[in-house]
PDB file of C-alpha atoms in Angstrom:
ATOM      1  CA  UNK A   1     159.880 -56.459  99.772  1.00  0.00           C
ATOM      2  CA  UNK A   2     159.321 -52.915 100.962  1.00  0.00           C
ATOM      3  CA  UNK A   3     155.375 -52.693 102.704  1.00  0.00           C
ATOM      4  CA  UNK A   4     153.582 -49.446 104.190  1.00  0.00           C
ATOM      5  CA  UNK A   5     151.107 -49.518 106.661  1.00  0.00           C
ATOM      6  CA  UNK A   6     149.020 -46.607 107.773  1.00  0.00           C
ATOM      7  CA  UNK A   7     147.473 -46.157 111.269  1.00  0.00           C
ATOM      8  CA  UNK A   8     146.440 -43.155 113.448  1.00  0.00           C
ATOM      9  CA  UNK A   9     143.095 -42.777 111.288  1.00  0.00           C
ATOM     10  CA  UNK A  10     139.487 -42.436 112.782  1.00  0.00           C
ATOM     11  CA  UNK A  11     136.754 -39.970 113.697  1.00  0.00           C
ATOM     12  CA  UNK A  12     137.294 -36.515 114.491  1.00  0.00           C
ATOM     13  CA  UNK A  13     135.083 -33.019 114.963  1.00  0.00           C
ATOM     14  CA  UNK A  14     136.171 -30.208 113.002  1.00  0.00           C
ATOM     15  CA  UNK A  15     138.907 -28.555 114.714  1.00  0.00           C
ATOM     16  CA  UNK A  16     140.131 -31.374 116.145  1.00  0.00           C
ATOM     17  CA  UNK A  17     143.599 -32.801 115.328  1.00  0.00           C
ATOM     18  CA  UNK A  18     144.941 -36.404 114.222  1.00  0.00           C
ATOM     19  CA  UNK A  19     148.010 -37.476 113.549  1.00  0.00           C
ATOM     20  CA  UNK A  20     148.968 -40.050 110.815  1.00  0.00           C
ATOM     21  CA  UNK A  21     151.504 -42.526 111.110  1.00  0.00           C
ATOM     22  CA  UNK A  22     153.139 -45.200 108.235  1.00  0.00           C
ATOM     23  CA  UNK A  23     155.671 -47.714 109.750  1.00  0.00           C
ATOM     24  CA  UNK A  24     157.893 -49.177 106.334  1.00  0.00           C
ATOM     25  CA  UNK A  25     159.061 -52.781 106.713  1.00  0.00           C
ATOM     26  CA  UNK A  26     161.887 -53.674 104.614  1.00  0.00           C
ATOM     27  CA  UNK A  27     165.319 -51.753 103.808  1.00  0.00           C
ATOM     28  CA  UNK A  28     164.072 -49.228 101.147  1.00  0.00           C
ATOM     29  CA  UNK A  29     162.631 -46.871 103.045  1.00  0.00           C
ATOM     30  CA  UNK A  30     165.737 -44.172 103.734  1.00  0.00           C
ATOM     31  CA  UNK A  31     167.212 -42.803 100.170  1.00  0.00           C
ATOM     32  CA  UNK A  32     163.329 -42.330  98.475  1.00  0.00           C
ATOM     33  CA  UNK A  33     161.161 -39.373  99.146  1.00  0.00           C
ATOM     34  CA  UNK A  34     157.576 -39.945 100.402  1.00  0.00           C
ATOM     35  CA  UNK A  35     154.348 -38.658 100.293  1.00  0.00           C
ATOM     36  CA  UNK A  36     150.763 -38.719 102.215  1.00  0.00           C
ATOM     37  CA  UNK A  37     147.727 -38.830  99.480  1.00  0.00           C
ATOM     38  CA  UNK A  38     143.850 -39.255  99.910  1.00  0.00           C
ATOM     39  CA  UNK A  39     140.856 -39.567  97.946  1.00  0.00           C
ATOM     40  CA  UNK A  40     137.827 -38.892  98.818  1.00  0.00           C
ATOM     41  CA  UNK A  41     134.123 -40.694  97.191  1.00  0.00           C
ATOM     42  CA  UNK A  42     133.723 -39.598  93.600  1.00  0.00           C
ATOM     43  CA  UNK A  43     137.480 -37.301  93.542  1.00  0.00           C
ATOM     44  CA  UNK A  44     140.751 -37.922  91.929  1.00  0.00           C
ATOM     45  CA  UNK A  45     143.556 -38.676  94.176  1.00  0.00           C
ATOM     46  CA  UNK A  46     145.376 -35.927  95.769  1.00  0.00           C
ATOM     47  CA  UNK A  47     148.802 -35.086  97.234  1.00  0.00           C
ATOM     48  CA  UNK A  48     148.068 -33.778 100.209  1.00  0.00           C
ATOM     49  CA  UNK A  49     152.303 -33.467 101.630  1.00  0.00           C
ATOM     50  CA  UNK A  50     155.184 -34.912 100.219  1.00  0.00           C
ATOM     51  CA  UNK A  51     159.038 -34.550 101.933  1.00  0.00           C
ATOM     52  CA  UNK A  52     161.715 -35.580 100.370  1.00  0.00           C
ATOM     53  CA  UNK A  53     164.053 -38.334 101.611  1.00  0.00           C
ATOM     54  CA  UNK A  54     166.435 -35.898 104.164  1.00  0.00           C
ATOM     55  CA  UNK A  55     163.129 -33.911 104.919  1.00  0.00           C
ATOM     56  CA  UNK A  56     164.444 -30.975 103.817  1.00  0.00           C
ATOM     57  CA  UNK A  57     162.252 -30.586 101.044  1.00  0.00           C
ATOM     58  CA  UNK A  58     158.820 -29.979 101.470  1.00  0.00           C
ATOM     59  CA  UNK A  59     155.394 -29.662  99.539  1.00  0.00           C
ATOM     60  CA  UNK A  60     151.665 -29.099 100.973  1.00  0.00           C
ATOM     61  CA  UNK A  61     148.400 -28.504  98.608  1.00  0.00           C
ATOM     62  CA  UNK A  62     147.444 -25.008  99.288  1.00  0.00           C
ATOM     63  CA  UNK A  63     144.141 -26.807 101.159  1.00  0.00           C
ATOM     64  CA  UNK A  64     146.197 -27.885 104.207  1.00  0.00           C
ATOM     65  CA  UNK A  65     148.897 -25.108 104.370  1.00  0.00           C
ATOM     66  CA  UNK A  66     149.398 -24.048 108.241  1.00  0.00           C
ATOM     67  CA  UNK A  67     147.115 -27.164 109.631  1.00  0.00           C
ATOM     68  CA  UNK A  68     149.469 -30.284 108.357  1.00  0.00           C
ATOM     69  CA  UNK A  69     152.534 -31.117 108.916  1.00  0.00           C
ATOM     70  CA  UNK A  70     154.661 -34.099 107.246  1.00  0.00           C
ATOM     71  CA  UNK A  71     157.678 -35.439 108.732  1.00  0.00           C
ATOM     72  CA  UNK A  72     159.683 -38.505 108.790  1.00  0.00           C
ATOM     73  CA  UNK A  73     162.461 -40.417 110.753  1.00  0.00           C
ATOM     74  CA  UNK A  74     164.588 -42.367 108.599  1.00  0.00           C
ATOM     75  CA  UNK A  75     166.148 -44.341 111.494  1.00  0.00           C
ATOM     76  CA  UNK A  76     162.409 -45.582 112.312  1.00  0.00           C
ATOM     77  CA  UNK A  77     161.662 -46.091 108.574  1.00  0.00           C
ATOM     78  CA  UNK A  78     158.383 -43.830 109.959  1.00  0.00           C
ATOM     79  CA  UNK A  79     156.496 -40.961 108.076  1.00  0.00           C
ATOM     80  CA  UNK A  80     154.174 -38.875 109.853  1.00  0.00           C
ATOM     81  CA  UNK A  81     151.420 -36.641 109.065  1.00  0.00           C
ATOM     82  CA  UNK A  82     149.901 -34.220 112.060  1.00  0.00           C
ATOM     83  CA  UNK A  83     146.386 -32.984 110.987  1.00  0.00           C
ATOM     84  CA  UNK A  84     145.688 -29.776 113.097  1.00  0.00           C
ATOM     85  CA  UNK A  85     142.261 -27.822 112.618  1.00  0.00           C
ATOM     86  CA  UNK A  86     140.173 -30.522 110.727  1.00  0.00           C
ATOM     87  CA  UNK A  87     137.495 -29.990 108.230  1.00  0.00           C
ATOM     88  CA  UNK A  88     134.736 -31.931 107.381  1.00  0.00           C
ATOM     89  CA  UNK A  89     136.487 -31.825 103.634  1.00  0.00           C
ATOM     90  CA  UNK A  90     139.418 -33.328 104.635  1.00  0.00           C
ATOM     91  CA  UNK A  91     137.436 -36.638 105.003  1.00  0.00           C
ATOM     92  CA  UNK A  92     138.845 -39.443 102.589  1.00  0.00           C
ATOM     93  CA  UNK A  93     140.851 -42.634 102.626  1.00  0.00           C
ATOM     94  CA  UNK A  94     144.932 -41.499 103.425  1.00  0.00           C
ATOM     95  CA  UNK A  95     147.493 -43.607 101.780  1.00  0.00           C
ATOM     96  CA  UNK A  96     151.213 -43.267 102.751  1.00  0.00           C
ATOM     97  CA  UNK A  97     153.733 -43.812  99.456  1.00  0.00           C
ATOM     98  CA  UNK A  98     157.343 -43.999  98.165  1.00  0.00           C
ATOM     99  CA  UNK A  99     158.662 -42.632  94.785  1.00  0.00           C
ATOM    100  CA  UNK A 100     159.986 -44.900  92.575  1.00  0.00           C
ATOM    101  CA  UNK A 101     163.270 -42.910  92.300  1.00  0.00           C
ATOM    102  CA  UNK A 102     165.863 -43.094  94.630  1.00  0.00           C
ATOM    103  CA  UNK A 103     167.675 -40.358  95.810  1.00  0.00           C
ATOM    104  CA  UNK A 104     165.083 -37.712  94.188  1.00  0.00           C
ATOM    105  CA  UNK A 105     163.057 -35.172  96.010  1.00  0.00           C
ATOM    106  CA  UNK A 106     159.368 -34.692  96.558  1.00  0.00           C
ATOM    107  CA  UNK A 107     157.054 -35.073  93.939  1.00  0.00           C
ATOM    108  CA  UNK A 108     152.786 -34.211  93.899  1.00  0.00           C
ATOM    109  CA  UNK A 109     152.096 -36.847  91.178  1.00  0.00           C
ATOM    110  CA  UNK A 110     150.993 -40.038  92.373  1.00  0.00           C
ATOM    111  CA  UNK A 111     152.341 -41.415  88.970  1.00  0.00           C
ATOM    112  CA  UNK A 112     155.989 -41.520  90.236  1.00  0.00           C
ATOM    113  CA  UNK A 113     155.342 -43.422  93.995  1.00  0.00           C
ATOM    114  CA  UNK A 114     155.753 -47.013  93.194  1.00  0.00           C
ATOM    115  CA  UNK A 115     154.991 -48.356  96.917  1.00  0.00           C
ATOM    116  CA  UNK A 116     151.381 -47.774  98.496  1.00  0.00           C
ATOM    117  CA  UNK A 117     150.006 -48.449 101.869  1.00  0.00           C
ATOM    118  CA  UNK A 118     146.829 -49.952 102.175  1.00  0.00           C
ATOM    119  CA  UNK A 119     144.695 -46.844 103.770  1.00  0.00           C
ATOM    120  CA  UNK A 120     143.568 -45.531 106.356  1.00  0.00           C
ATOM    121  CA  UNK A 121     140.288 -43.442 107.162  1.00  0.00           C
ATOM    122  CA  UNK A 122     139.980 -40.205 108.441  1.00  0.00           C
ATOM    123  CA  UNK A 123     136.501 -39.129 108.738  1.00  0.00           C
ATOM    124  CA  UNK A 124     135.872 -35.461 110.257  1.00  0.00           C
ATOM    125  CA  UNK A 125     132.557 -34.332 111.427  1.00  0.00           C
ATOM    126  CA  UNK A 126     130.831 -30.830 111.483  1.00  0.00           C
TER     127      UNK A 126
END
């Protein structure tokens, strides 16, 4: 069975950077796109990057254009997610996920990611 688990959250001032990691165990990892989402108290969840399984393919939410950046290494079964120039609205709970499909590209809709990682907070101050 294929798990995600997030790390690299925590507290950060506005402007400062994190960087997001999400180590897959199992041997379904390489073949499936993936995605970083987060949600926030009170909002719907959100695809915030999504790269699809060569990381060729790449989507960002117009909100984090130019200050995240998604990546992943396939050998490491690994996805990453560098935060540059934080805002306090980019606080929320950040989930690492796998589409269902395999072999299919990126996709914004948390609908079609079958495997979830547990979370992992990002908090960013003013």
């Amino acid at each position: 069975q294929v798990h995600f688990v997030e790390s690299g959250g925590g507290l950060a001032q506005a402007g400062g950077s994190l960087r997001l990691s999400c180590a897959a165990s199992g041997r379904e990892f390489s073949g499936y796109a993936t995605g970083w989402f987060r949600q926030a108290p009170g909002k719907e969840l959100e695809c915030v990057a999504a790269i699809s399984w060569t990381g060729s393919n790449i989507y960002y939410v117009d909100s984090v254009k130019g200050r995240f950046t998604i990546s992943r290494d396939n050998a490491k079964n690994s996805l990453y997610l560098q935060m540059n120039s934080l805002k306090p609205e980019d606080t929320a709970v950040y989930y690492c996920a796998r589409r269902s499909a395999y072999g299919s590209s990126w996709s914004k809709e948390h609908r079609d990611y079958n495997v979830w990682g547990q979370g992992t907070q990002v908090t960013v101050s003013s």
